[in-house]
Coordinates of C-alpha atoms in Angstrom, one line a residue:
Chain A
M1 CA 25.9 6.6 2.1
A2 CA 23.4 9.3 2.1
E3 CA 20.3 6.9 0.8
N4 CA 21.5 4.0 3.1
K5 CA 21.7 5.8 6.0
Q6 CA 21.0 3.7 9.2
V7 CA 22.0 3.8 12.7
G8 CA 23.8 1.3 14.7
R9 CA 26.4 0.1 11.8
G10 CA 29.7 1.1 13.5
A11 CA 31.7 -1.4 15.3
A12 CA 32.3 -1.6 18.9
I13 CA 36.0 -1.6 20.2
D14 CA 37.0 -3.0 23.0
I15 CA 40.5 -2.2 24.6
R16 CA 41.2 -4.5 27.4
S17 CA 44.5 -3.5 29.4
V18 CA 46.5 -3.3 26.4
S19 CA 50.2 -2.4 27.1
K20 CA 52.9 -1.1 24.3
V21 CA 55.9 -1.5 25.6
Y22 CA 59.0 -0.3 23.3
G23 CA 62.7 -1.5 25.2
N24 CA 62.5 0.5 28.3
F25 CA 59.6 2.9 27.3
T26 CA 56.1 2.8 28.4
A27 CA 53.9 4.0 25.7
L28 CA 50.6 2.6 26.5
D29 CA 50.4 1.1 30.4
N30 CA 47.4 -0.9 31.1
V31 CA 44.8 1.1 28.8
S32 CA 41.5 0.1 28.9
L33 CA 38.6 1.8 26.9
G34 CA 35.3 0.6 25.2
I35 CA 33.9 2.5 22.5
R36 CA 30.1 2.1 21.6
P37 CA 28.8 1.4 18.1
G38 CA 28.5 4.1 16.2
E39 CA 30.2 6.5 18.8
F40 CA 32.4 9.7 18.3
M41 CA 35.2 8.9 20.4
T42 CA 38.0 11.5 20.9
L43 CA 41.3 10.5 22.3
L44 CA 42.7 13.9 23.9
G45 CA 46.3 14.2 25.4
P46 CA 49.6 16.1 25.1
S47 CA 52.4 15.0 22.4
G48 CA 53.7 11.5 23.3
S49 CA 50.8 10.8 25.6
G50 CA 49.6 7.5 24.0
K51 CA 46.6 8.5 22.3
T52 CA 48.0 8.1 18.5
T53 CA 49.9 5.1 19.5
T54 CA 46.6 3.6 20.6
L55 CA 45.1 4.7 17.6
N56 CA 48.0 2.5 15.8
V57 CA 47.4 -0.3 17.8
V58 CA 43.7 -0.3 16.7
A59 CA 44.2 0.2 12.8
G60 CA 47.0 -2.7 13.3
F61 CA 49.8 -0.6 12.4
T62 CA 51.4 -1.3 16.0
E63 CA 51.4 -4.7 17.7
I64 CA 50.1 -4.5 21.1
T65 CA 52.8 -6.1 23.8
G66 CA 50.0 -6.7 26.3
G67 CA 46.4 -7.4 26.8
N68 CA 43.7 -8.0 24.0
L69 CA 41.5 -5.6 21.6
E70 CA 38.3 -6.6 19.9
V71 CA 36.6 -5.0 17.1
G72 CA 33.2 -5.7 16.2
G73 CA 33.3 -8.8 19.2
S74 CA 36.1 -10.8 17.9
S75 CA 39.3 -10.1 18.8
V76 CA 41.6 -8.6 15.8
V77 CA 45.4 -9.3 18.1
G78 CA 47.7 -10.7 15.2
I79 CA 45.3 -9.7 12.3
P80 CA 47.5 -7.3 9.8
A81 CA 46.4 -3.8 9.1
H82 CA 45.1 -4.6 5.6
K83 CA 42.8 -7.1 6.8
R84 CA 40.9 -4.8 9.1
N85 CA 38.7 -3.3 7.0
I86 CA 39.0 0.0 9.1
G87 CA 39.1 3.6 7.2
V88 CA 42.0 5.4 8.3
V89 CA 42.7 9.4 7.8
F90 CA 46.1 10.7 8.6
Q91 CA 47.4 14.1 9.6
H92 CA 49.5 14.5 6.3
Y93 CA 46.3 13.4 4.0
A94 CA 48.8 10.6 2.7
L95 CA 46.9 10.8 -1.0
F96 CA 48.8 8.8 -3.5
P97 CA 50.4 11.2 -5.6
H98 CA 50.3 9.4 -9.3
M99 CA 46.8 9.0 -9.3
T100 CA 43.8 11.2 -9.7
V101 CA 41.0 12.1 -6.8
G102 CA 38.5 9.9 -8.4
R103 CA 41.4 6.8 -8.7
N104 CA 42.3 7.6 -5.0
V105 CA 38.8 7.0 -4.0
A106 CA 38.5 3.8 -6.3
Y107 CA 41.5 2.1 -4.6
P108 CA 39.9 0.7 -2.2
L109 CA 37.1 -0.5 -3.8
A110 CA 39.5 -2.1 -6.7
L111 CA 41.3 -3.9 -4.0
R112 CA 38.1 -5.5 -2.7
K113 CA 37.2 -6.7 -6.5
V114 CA 34.1 -4.6 -6.6
P115 CA 32.8 -4.4 -10.2
S116 CA 34.0 -0.9 -12.1
A117 CA 29.9 0.1 -12.5
E118 CA 29.5 -0.2 -8.7
R119 CA 33.0 0.9 -8.1
E120 CA 32.2 4.5 -10.1
K121 CA 29.0 4.7 -8.3
R122 CA 30.2 4.6 -5.3
V123 CA 33.4 7.1 -5.8
K124 CA 30.6 9.3 -7.0
Q125 CA 28.8 9.0 -3.8
A126 CA 31.5 9.1 -1.4
L127 CA 33.2 12.3 -3.5
E128 CA 29.6 13.9 -2.9
M129 CA 29.6 13.4 0.5
V130 CA 32.6 15.4 1.4
K131 CA 31.5 17.8 -1.7
M132 CA 34.5 17.1 -3.8
S133 CA 32.6 15.7 -7.0
D134 CA 33.9 17.9 -9.2
F135 CA 37.6 17.4 -8.6
A136 CA 37.5 13.7 -9.2
H137 CA 40.3 14.5 -12.7
R138 CA 42.4 16.6 -10.6
Y139 CA 45.8 15.7 -8.9
P140 CA 46.3 15.6 -5.4
S141 CA 49.0 18.3 -5.9
E142 CA 46.3 20.5 -7.5
L143 CA 44.3 20.7 -4.4
S144 CA 44.4 23.0 -1.2
G145 CA 45.1 21.2 2.0
G146 CA 41.5 21.3 3.2
Q147 CA 40.7 19.7 -0.2
Q148 CA 43.1 17.0 -0.1
Q149 CA 42.0 16.0 3.4
R150 CA 38.3 15.6 2.2
V151 CA 39.4 13.6 -0.7
A152 CA 40.9 11.5 2.3
L153 CA 38.4 11.4 4.0
A154 CA 36.2 10.0 0.9
R155 CA 38.7 7.2 0.5
A156 CA 38.4 6.2 3.8
I157 CA 34.9 5.9 3.8
V158 CA 34.2 4.8 0.6
F159 CA 34.6 1.2 1.4
D160 CA 32.4 1.2 3.9
P161 CA 34.5 0.4 6.9
P162 CA 32.9 0.0 10.7
L163 CA 35.0 1.9 12.2
L164 CA 37.4 5.1 10.8
L165 CA 40.1 6.2 12.5
M166 CA 41.5 9.8 12.2
D167 CA 45.1 11.1 13.5
E168 CA 44.6 14.6 14.0
P169 CA 42.9 15.2 10.3
L170 CA 43.1 19.1 10.8
G171 CA 46.4 19.6 12.4
A172 CA 47.8 21.6 9.4
L173 CA 45.1 23.4 8.5
D174 CA 44.4 26.9 9.5
K175 CA 41.7 27.6 12.1
K176 CA 38.9 29.4 10.0
L177 CA 39.2 25.9 7.7
R178 CA 39.5 23.5 10.7
E179 CA 36.2 24.8 12.0
W180 CA 34.0 24.4 9.3
L181 CA 36.0 20.6 8.5
Q182 CA 34.8 19.9 11.9
L183 CA 31.5 20.4 11.1
E184 CA 31.9 18.6 8.4
I185 CA 32.8 15.4 10.0
K186 CA 29.9 15.9 12.3
R187 CA 27.6 15.6 9.8
I188 CA 29.4 12.8 8.0
H189 CA 29.4 11.1 11.2
R190 CA 25.6 11.4 11.9
E191 CA 24.7 10.5 8.3
L192 CA 27.3 7.2 7.8
G193 CA 26.5 5.9 11.5
T194 CA 29.8 4.7 11.6
T195 CA 32.0 4.5 14.7
F196 CA 34.7 7.6 14.6
V197 CA 38.0 7.4 16.9
Y198 CA 39.3 10.8 16.6
V199 CA 43.1 11.6 17.8
T200 CA 43.7 15.1 18.7
H201 CA 45.7 17.1 21.5
D202 CA 43.0 20.6 21.3
Q203 CA 40.6 20.4 23.8
E204 CA 38.0 22.7 21.9
E205 CA 38.1 20.1 18.8
A206 CA 37.8 17.5 21.2
L207 CA 34.7 19.3 23.1
V208 CA 32.8 20.0 19.7
L209 CA 33.4 16.9 18.1
S210 CA 33.1 14.1 20.4
D211 CA 30.3 12.3 22.0
R212 CA 33.0 11.0 24.6
I213 CA 36.4 12.0 25.7
A214 CA 39.5 9.9 26.5
V215 CA 41.8 12.0 28.4
F216 CA 45.5 10.6 27.8
N217 CA 48.6 11.3 29.9
R218 CA 52.1 9.6 29.7
G219 CA 50.3 6.5 28.2
R220 CA 47.6 6.1 30.6
I221 CA 43.9 7.0 30.8
E222 CA 42.9 9.7 33.2
Q223 CA 39.6 10.0 32.7
V224 CA 36.5 9.0 30.1
G225 CA 33.3 11.2 29.8
T226 CA 31.4 13.4 27.9
G227 CA 32.8 16.8 27.5
R228 CA 30.6 18.3 30.0
E229 CA 31.7 15.5 33.3
L230 CA 35.0 16.2 32.4
Y231 CA 34.7 19.7 32.7
D232 CA 32.6 20.2 35.6
E233 CA 33.8 17.1 37.6
P234 CA 37.1 16.3 36.2
Q235 CA 38.8 13.2 38.6
T236 CA 42.2 14.3 38.2
L237 CA 44.0 17.5 38.3
F238 CA 45.7 16.6 34.7
V239 CA 42.1 16.8 33.3
A240 CA 40.8 19.8 35.1
R241 CA 44.1 21.8 33.4
F242 CA 43.7 20.2 30.2
I243 CA 40.2 20.9 29.5
G244 CA 39.3 24.7 30.2
D245 CA 40.7 27.4 32.3
S246 CA 40.8 26.6 35.9
T247 CA 42.4 28.2 38.8
V248 CA 44.5 25.5 41.1
L249 CA 44.9 26.8 44.4
R250 CA 47.0 25.2 47.3
G251 CA 46.9 25.7 51.3
Q252 CA 47.0 24.2 54.7
A253 CA 44.3 21.8 54.9
N254 CA 42.4 20.9 57.7
S255 CA 39.6 18.2 57.5
D256 CA 36.9 17.1 60.4
G257 CA 35.2 14.4 58.3
T258 CA 32.3 16.4 56.5
S259 CA 34.0 19.9 55.7
T260 CA 37.3 21.0 54.9
A261 CA 39.0 24.0 55.7
I262 CA 41.9 25.4 53.7
S263 CA 44.2 28.3 54.7
I264 CA 45.5 30.5 51.9
A265 CA 48.2 32.6 52.6
G266 CA 46.4 33.6 55.8
E267 CA 42.7 33.7 54.5
T268 CA 40.7 30.8 55.1
V269 CA 38.0 29.1 52.7
T270 CA 35.7 26.3 53.4
M271 CA 33.6 23.8 52.0
D272 CA 31.3 20.9 52.7
K273 CA 33.7 18.4 50.9
R274 CA 35.9 15.3 52.0
L275 CA 39.4 15.6 51.3
P276 CA 40.5 13.1 48.4
G277 CA 42.7 10.5 49.6
N278 CA 45.5 11.6 52.1
G279 CA 47.9 14.5 51.3
A280 CA 47.7 17.8 50.3
P281 CA 44.7 18.4 48.1
V282 CA 44.3 21.1 45.4
L283 CA 41.6 23.3 45.4
L284 CA 40.2 23.9 41.7
L285 CA 37.9 26.6 40.7
R286 CA 36.0 26.8 37.2
P287 CA 36.2 30.7 35.9
E288 CA 32.7 31.1 35.9
K289 CA 32.4 30.2 39.3
L290 CA 34.1 32.8 40.7
A291 CA 33.0 36.4 41.1
L292 CA 35.0 39.7 41.7
R293 CA 34.1 42.5 43.9
R294 CA 35.8 45.9 45.0
R295 CA 37.5 45.2 48.3
G296 CA 36.3 47.0 51.3
N297 CA 32.9 47.6 50.0
G298 CA 31.1 46.0 52.8
Q299 CA 30.3 42.5 53.7
G300 CA 28.3 41.4 50.6
E301 CA 26.5 38.1 50.8
S302 CA 27.3 35.9 53.8
G303 CA 28.5 32.1 52.8
L304 CA 30.8 32.8 50.2
N305 CA 34.6 32.7 50.5
R306 CA 36.9 35.8 49.9
L307 CA 40.0 35.4 48.8
S308 CA 41.9 39.2 48.1
G309 CA 44.2 40.3 45.0
T310 CA 45.2 42.4 42.4
V311 CA 43.8 42.5 39.1
T312 CA 46.7 42.0 36.4
E313 CA 44.9 41.6 33.3
A314 CA 41.3 42.6 31.9
I315 CA 40.1 41.0 28.8
Y316 CA 36.8 41.7 27.1
L317 CA 35.5 38.9 25.4
G318 CA 32.4 40.2 23.9
S319 CA 30.3 37.9 25.5
G320 CA 31.8 39.3 28.9
S321 CA 35.2 39.7 30.6
K322 CA 37.9 37.3 31.6
Y323 CA 40.0 38.5 34.4
E324 CA 43.3 37.4 35.9
V325 CA 43.9 38.0 39.5
R326 CA 47.0 37.8 41.4
L327 CA 46.1 36.4 44.9
K328 CA 48.4 36.8 48.1
D329 CA 49.9 33.8 48.0
G330 CA 51.4 34.5 44.3
S331 CA 48.8 32.3 42.3
T332 CA 46.6 33.7 39.3
A333 CA 42.8 33.4 39.5
I334 CA 41.0 33.3 36.2
V335 CA 37.7 34.7 36.4
R336 CA 34.9 35.1 33.9
S337 CA 32.3 37.3 34.4
P338 CA 29.2 37.6 32.3
L339 CA 28.1 40.8 30.3
G340 CA 26.5 43.6 32.0
E341 CA 28.5 43.0 35.6
Q342 CA 30.5 45.8 36.7
S343 CA 34.0 46.0 35.3
F344 CA 37.1 46.2 36.8
D345 CA 40.6 47.7 35.6
I346 CA 44.0 46.5 35.8
G347 CA 45.8 47.2 39.4
E348 CA 42.2 47.2 41.3
A349 CA 42.3 45.4 44.8
V350 CA 39.2 43.0 44.3
E351 CA 38.3 40.3 46.4
V352 CA 37.7 36.9 44.5
T353 CA 34.6 35.4 45.9
F354 CA 33.0 31.4 45.6
A355 CA 30.6 29.5 46.9
G356 CA 32.1 26.3 48.8
A357 CA 29.8 23.5 46.9
D358 CA 31.4 24.9 43.3
A359 CA 34.9 24.1 44.3
K360 CA 36.6 20.7 43.6
L361 CA 39.1 19.1 45.8
L362 CA 41.5 17.2 43.6
A363 CA 44.7 15.1 44.9
D364 CA 47.9 16.7 44.1
D365 CA 49.3 15.1 40.9
S366 CA 52.0 17.6 40.5
T367 CA 53.4 15.4 38.0
A368 CA 50.9 16.3 35.6
D369 CA 52.2 20.0 36.0
Q370 CA 55.8 18.8 34.1
T371 CA 53.5 17.2 31.3
L372 CA 51.8 20.5 30.7
T373 CA 54.8 22.8 30.9
Chain B
M1 CA 73.1 44.2 -9.6
Q2 CA 73.8 46.0 -13.0
M3 CA 76.7 44.3 -14.7
R4 CA 79.4 46.2 -16.6
P5 CA 79.9 45.9 -20.0
M6 CA 83.1 45.2 -19.7
T7 CA 82.5 42.6 -16.9
R8 CA 79.7 41.0 -19.0
V9 CA 81.7 40.2 -22.0
L10 CA 85.1 39.1 -20.1
L11 CA 82.6 36.7 -18.2
G12 CA 81.5 35.3 -22.1
L13 CA 84.6 34.8 -22.9
A14 CA 85.7 33.1 -20.0
C15 CA 82.7 30.7 -20.4
L16 CA 83.5 29.9 -24.0
L17 CA 86.9 29.1 -23.5
V18 CA 85.7 26.7 -20.7
A19 CA 83.1 25.5 -23.4
V20 CA 85.6 25.0 -26.0
W21 CA 87.7 23.1 -24.1
L22 CA 85.6 20.6 -22.3
V23 CA 83.5 19.9 -26.3
A24 CA 86.2 20.3 -28.2
P25 CA 88.1 16.8 -28.2
T26 CA 84.8 15.5 -28.5
L27 CA 83.8 17.1 -31.5
V28 CA 87.0 16.4 -33.7
V29 CA 85.9 13.2 -34.0
V30 CA 83.2 13.9 -36.2
P31 CA 84.9 16.0 -39.2
M32 CA 87.9 13.0 -38.9
S33 CA 84.9 10.5 -39.9
F34 CA 84.4 11.9 -43.4
N35 CA 88.2 11.8 -44.0
E36 CA 89.1 10.8 -47.3
N37 CA 92.0 9.0 -47.1
K38 CA 92.7 6.1 -44.4
S39 CA 94.1 8.4 -41.8
L40 CA 93.0 10.3 -38.9
A41 CA 94.8 13.4 -39.6
F42 CA 93.3 16.9 -38.6
P43 CA 92.1 18.4 -40.0
P44 CA 91.2 16.2 -42.3
Q45 CA 90.9 16.1 -46.2
G46 CA 88.4 15.2 -48.9
F47 CA 84.9 14.1 -47.9
S48 CA 83.7 10.9 -48.0
T49 CA 81.2 8.3 -46.1
Q50 CA 82.8 5.1 -46.4
W51 CA 84.0 4.9 -43.1
Y52 CA 80.4 4.9 -42.0
A53 CA 79.6 2.1 -44.9
N54 CA 82.6 -0.3 -43.6
F55 CA 81.0 0.2 -39.6
V56 CA 77.9 -1.0 -41.2
N57 CA 79.5 -3.9 -43.6
N58 CA 83.0 -5.0 -41.6
P59 CA 81.4 -7.8 -39.3
D60 CA 84.3 -6.9 -36.5
W61 CA 82.9 -3.7 -36.4
S62 CA 79.0 -4.6 -36.8
S63 CA 79.0 -7.8 -34.5
S64 CA 80.8 -5.7 -31.8
F65 CA 78.2 -3.2 -31.7
I66 CA 75.7 -6.1 -31.2
N67 CA 77.5 -7.8 -28.6
S68 CA 78.0 -4.2 -27.0
L69 CA 74.0 -3.6 -27.2
K70 CA 73.3 -7.2 -26.1
V71 CA 75.7 -7.0 -22.6
A72 CA 74.2 -3.4 -22.3
V73 CA 70.5 -4.2 -22.1
L74 CA 71.1 -7.4 -20.2
V75 CA 73.6 -5.5 -17.5
A76 CA 70.8 -2.6 -17.7
I77 CA 67.9 -4.7 -16.7
L78 CA 69.9 -7.3 -14.1
A79 CA 71.2 -4.3 -12.4
A80 CA 68.0 -2.2 -12.3
I81 CA 66.5 -5.2 -10.3
V82 CA 69.0 -6.2 -8.0
G83 CA 69.9 -2.7 -7.1
T84 CA 66.5 -1.4 -6.7
L85 CA 65.9 -4.3 -4.7
A86 CA 69.4 -3.6 -2.6
A87 CA 68.3 0.0 -2.2
F88 CA 64.8 -1.1 -0.9
G89 CA 66.2 -3.5 1.4
L90 CA 68.8 -0.9 2.7
D91 CA 66.1 1.9 3.3
R92 CA 64.2 -0.8 5.3
M93 CA 66.9 -2.0 7.4
K94 CA 66.7 -0.7 10.9
S95 CA 69.9 -2.0 12.1
R96 CA 73.1 0.0 11.7
A97 CA 74.7 -2.7 9.5
S98 CA 72.8 -0.8 6.8
G99 CA 75.7 2.1 6.4
L100 CA 78.2 -0.6 6.0
L101 CA 76.6 -2.6 3.7
R102 CA 75.9 0.0 1.4
M103 CA 79.5 0.9 1.3
V104 CA 80.6 -3.0 0.3
L105 CA 77.8 -2.3 -2.3
L106 CA 79.6 0.9 -3.5
T107 CA 82.9 -0.2 -3.6
P108 CA 83.4 -1.3 -7.8
M109 CA 82.8 2.5 -8.1
V110 CA 86.0 3.1 -5.7
V111 CA 87.8 0.4 -6.3
P112 CA 90.4 1.1 -9.4
G113 CA 89.3 -0.5 -12.3
V114 CA 93.0 -2.4 -12.8
V115 CA 92.3 -4.1 -9.7
L116 CA 89.0 -5.7 -10.4
A117 CA 89.6 -6.6 -13.6
I118 CA 92.7 -8.6 -12.8
G119 CA 90.6 -10.5 -9.9
I120 CA 87.8 -10.8 -12.1
Y121 CA 90.1 -12.7 -14.8
A122 CA 91.4 -15.0 -12.5
V123 CA 88.5 -16.3 -11.4
Y124 CA 87.2 -16.0 -14.9
L125 CA 89.9 -18.3 -15.9
D126 CA 88.9 -21.1 -13.8
M127 CA 85.2 -20.7 -14.5
R128 CA 85.6 -20.6 -18.0
L129 CA 83.8 -17.4 -18.6
V130 CA 86.2 -15.6 -20.2
G131 CA 85.0 -14.3 -23.6
T132 CA 81.4 -15.6 -23.1
L133 CA 77.8 -13.5 -23.0
P134 CA 77.4 -14.5 -19.3
G135 CA 81.1 -13.2 -18.3
F136 CA 80.8 -9.9 -19.7
V137 CA 77.1 -9.5 -18.2
L138 CA 78.0 -10.4 -14.9
A139 CA 80.9 -8.4 -14.8
H140 CA 79.7 -5.1 -16.1
T141 CA 76.2 -5.7 -13.7
M142 CA 78.6 -5.6 -10.9
L143 CA 79.9 -2.5 -12.0
A144 CA 76.7 -1.0 -12.8
I145 CA 74.8 -1.9 -9.4
P146 CA 76.0 1.0 -7.1
F147 CA 74.7 3.6 -9.9
V148 CA 71.2 2.2 -9.8
L149 CA 71.8 1.6 -5.9
I150 CA 72.4 5.6 -5.7
A151 CA 69.7 6.6 -8.2
V152 CA 67.1 4.8 -6.3
T153 CA 68.3 5.1 -2.8
A154 CA 67.7 8.9 -3.7
S155 CA 63.9 8.6 -4.3
L156 CA 63.1 6.2 -1.8
E157 CA 64.4 8.9 0.3
V158 CA 61.8 11.4 -0.7
F159 CA 59.4 8.8 -1.3
D160 CA 56.8 9.3 1.6
K161 CA 56.3 6.0 3.1
R162 CA 53.3 7.0 5.0
L163 CA 51.6 6.3 1.9
E164 CA 52.4 2.6 2.6
L165 CA 50.6 3.1 5.3
A166 CA 47.9 4.4 3.8
A167 CA 47.5 1.7 1.3
T168 CA 47.9 -0.5 4.1
S169 CA 45.0 0.3 6.0
L170 CA 42.8 0.3 2.5
G171 CA 43.3 -3.3 2.3
A172 CA 46.9 -3.7 0.0
G173 CA 49.0 -6.2 1.6
R174 CA 52.9 -5.9 1.2
L175 CA 53.0 -6.9 -2.7
T176 CA 50.1 -4.8 -3.6
T177 CA 51.2 -1.9 -1.6
F178 CA 54.7 -1.9 -3.7
R179 CA 53.4 -2.6 -6.5
T180 CA 50.4 0.1 -7.1
V181 CA 52.2 2.5 -4.8
T182 CA 55.9 2.4 -4.0
L183 CA 57.0 1.1 -7.6
P184 CA 55.0 3.9 -9.6
L185 CA 56.7 6.7 -7.3
I186 CA 60.2 5.5 -7.5
L187 CA 60.0 4.5 -11.0
P188 CA 61.9 7.3 -12.2
G189 CA 64.8 6.5 -9.9
I190 CA 64.8 3.4 -11.2
L191 CA 64.7 4.9 -15.0
S192 CA 67.7 6.7 -14.2
G193 CA 69.6 4.0 -12.6
L194 CA 68.9 1.9 -15.9
L195 CA 69.9 4.7 -18.1
F196 CA 73.2 4.6 -16.0
A197 CA 73.8 1.2 -15.9
F198 CA 73.2 0.7 -19.8
V199 CA 75.9 3.7 -20.3
T200 CA 77.8 2.0 -17.8
S201 CA 78.1 -1.4 -19.6
F202 CA 78.1 0.1 -23.2
D203 CA 81.5 2.2 -22.7
E204 CA 83.3 -0.1 -20.2
I205 CA 86.8 -1.2 -21.5
I206 CA 89.2 -1.7 -18.5
V207 CA 87.8 -4.8 -17.4
S208 CA 86.1 -6.1 -20.7
L209 CA 89.8 -6.0 -22.4
F210 CA 90.3 -8.4 -19.5
I211 CA 87.9 -10.9 -20.1
T212 CA 87.5 -10.6 -24.0
N213 CA 88.4 -13.2 -26.6
P214 CA 88.6 -12.9 -30.1
Y215 CA 85.2 -14.5 -30.5
L216 CA 83.0 -12.1 -28.3
R217 CA 84.2 -8.4 -28.5
T218 CA 82.6 -5.7 -27.2
L219 CA 82.6 -2.6 -29.1
P220 CA 84.9 -0.2 -26.9
V221 CA 87.5 -3.0 -27.2
Q222 CA 87.0 -3.1 -30.7
I223 CA 87.8 0.3 -30.8
Y224 CA 90.7 0.5 -28.8
T225 CA 92.3 -2.6 -30.7
S226 CA 91.6 -1.0 -34.0
I227 CA 93.1 2.0 -33.1
T228 CA 96.3 0.8 -31.6
R229 CA 96.8 -1.6 -34.6
D230 CA 95.9 0.5 -37.8
A231 CA 94.7 4.1 -37.6
D232 CA 91.4 3.4 -39.1
P233 CA 89.0 6.4 -39.3
T234 CA 85.6 4.0 -38.7
V235 CA 86.6 4.7 -35.1
A236 CA 85.8 8.5 -35.8
A237 CA 82.6 7.1 -37.2
V238 CA 81.6 5.0 -34.3
G239 CA 82.8 7.7 -32.2
T240 CA 80.4 10.2 -34.0
I241 CA 77.2 7.7 -34.2
L242 CA 78.1 7.1 -30.5
L243 CA 78.2 10.6 -30.0
F244 CA 74.9 11.8 -31.3
T245 CA 73.2 8.5 -30.2
T246 CA 74.0 9.3 -26.1
T247 CA 73.0 13.1 -26.5
I248 CA 69.5 12.4 -28.2
V249 CA 69.0 9.1 -25.5
I250 CA 69.9 11.5 -22.6
G251 CA 68.1 14.7 -23.4
G252 CA 65.4 12.7 -24.1
G253 CA 65.6 11.3 -21.1
L254 CA 66.1 14.8 -19.5
L255 CA 63.1 16.4 -21.2
L256 CA 61.2 13.4 -20.2
F257 CA 61.7 13.9 -16.5
A258 CA 61.4 17.6 -16.5
R259 CA 58.0 16.4 -18.1
E260 CA 57.4 14.1 -15.3
R261 CA 58.2 17.1 -12.7
R262 CA 55.6 19.7 -13.3
T263 CA 52.9 17.3 -13.4

């Protein structure tokens, strides 16, 4: 707890080529993921992508059908969940309704035959850590959702597990509470030094909490990296669209090996980048890499790519503005301009400009579209 | 909505009529039990408590009462255990056969009692179980299991299985999880099943009539033989005692559950 705070007492996790097949449905398809001791790793993805299955596999609730799984350096395959010594926090709290908060938190200690004086001390510390000390004698039904989840968290950390798994723990709470609890979870992670594995479908939550994020799609991991890496250097279109806003453009591509020209509804953009593999690429642009200017307003800066379009939506965000621009080929560009820039009205004819270096060329895995919609 | 006074009066009268219709036959035994003469005439004549004294002092009555109590207690415990295990097993069964099995377990409720009684009698004759305590307990338990099964199944349906997953993650094995989490939470269901099982056995008459003999008689059998042989008002005294006991037991049970639900 707070006073025996130390770094590196979390367990490393090594998920190696793990598969989970139910009949003819593949929930996990050859998933590999290494998690460092003390790391905050988020498994992010849409529902049915395999993130919760991965969590259940690590917890021991689900047996794997292939591969190997190591926690803290030794294989846990075949070891039942109750012998794994891993803390789990569930979306629906799962507090025992017939026990008080204090007895709920003491439950794992009682199972471990911790002497009662020691037990009381640790329950008190755990409840202090989640700021629920005043509620030890209440029953779960007398608490709000956020309070229940904090008690569940205390119960999952009170026995000092080297690994804590959380399955969408804030999913049932309202936005304000969720944001506050995110910071609480971050603080607790920092103070405990335990390895945290966190499952969510909320990309913002993933960005706030995580050291690294693993993006899941259709039973596979698409990419693992820090939030910044996933935003700036997405390896697949799916990742690009799942994390942050993006403009995705398709067109006729021509490459001479070092640079690529793409023709989109009669307008051509160029960049010094090579095509990713074979087949038609997609052009990906983040909103803050795009700029707007009025059409027919001189030549402007040279070396910038231009696409003409019409403003269809203008949203004032306080810290700047967000525009949606319908381009000539019918696709929508999302542009974010910082505070103090010129403003545009809906219906205005504009040009969207960007530097070739800011564009990303990705293979068109249009299957990703289906999963997103 | 405001009710017209006339409507209200008519509605009240209708309710009263139904209530009298339902309860009156039961309440008739109360005045009859204080009859002075040895007859079951209604309205009774005079006042005496001699039939209550007879119930306590006459070994025919007191022993049959003790027998019923013994059988019913054993049946309640046995049926509660077997019924709970069955409900638990059926609840966790993934196969489609569970529906069929459940139906099989509920047949004692559906099959006409006489048919069941004939079958049991035939087997008991062979196995020398007629007029024995194990014979009564076995037969009544069979009849009582469906009640426990229904009550426990209902509480398992509202039981959140994710709590078991939580207990597992906290270090509890299967048995510990059942003992510390599942059992306490489905206990109200088990207890009401137990109560039903007790009552089922205590007032069972059809099967009992077949498998009874002069050495082992349960209270309903004694009441039946007594009333067919002579018009003994002790029957009314017994009826009155049973009426008040069951009212207190069931009422107490309901109160207990109501309090349980509030916390």
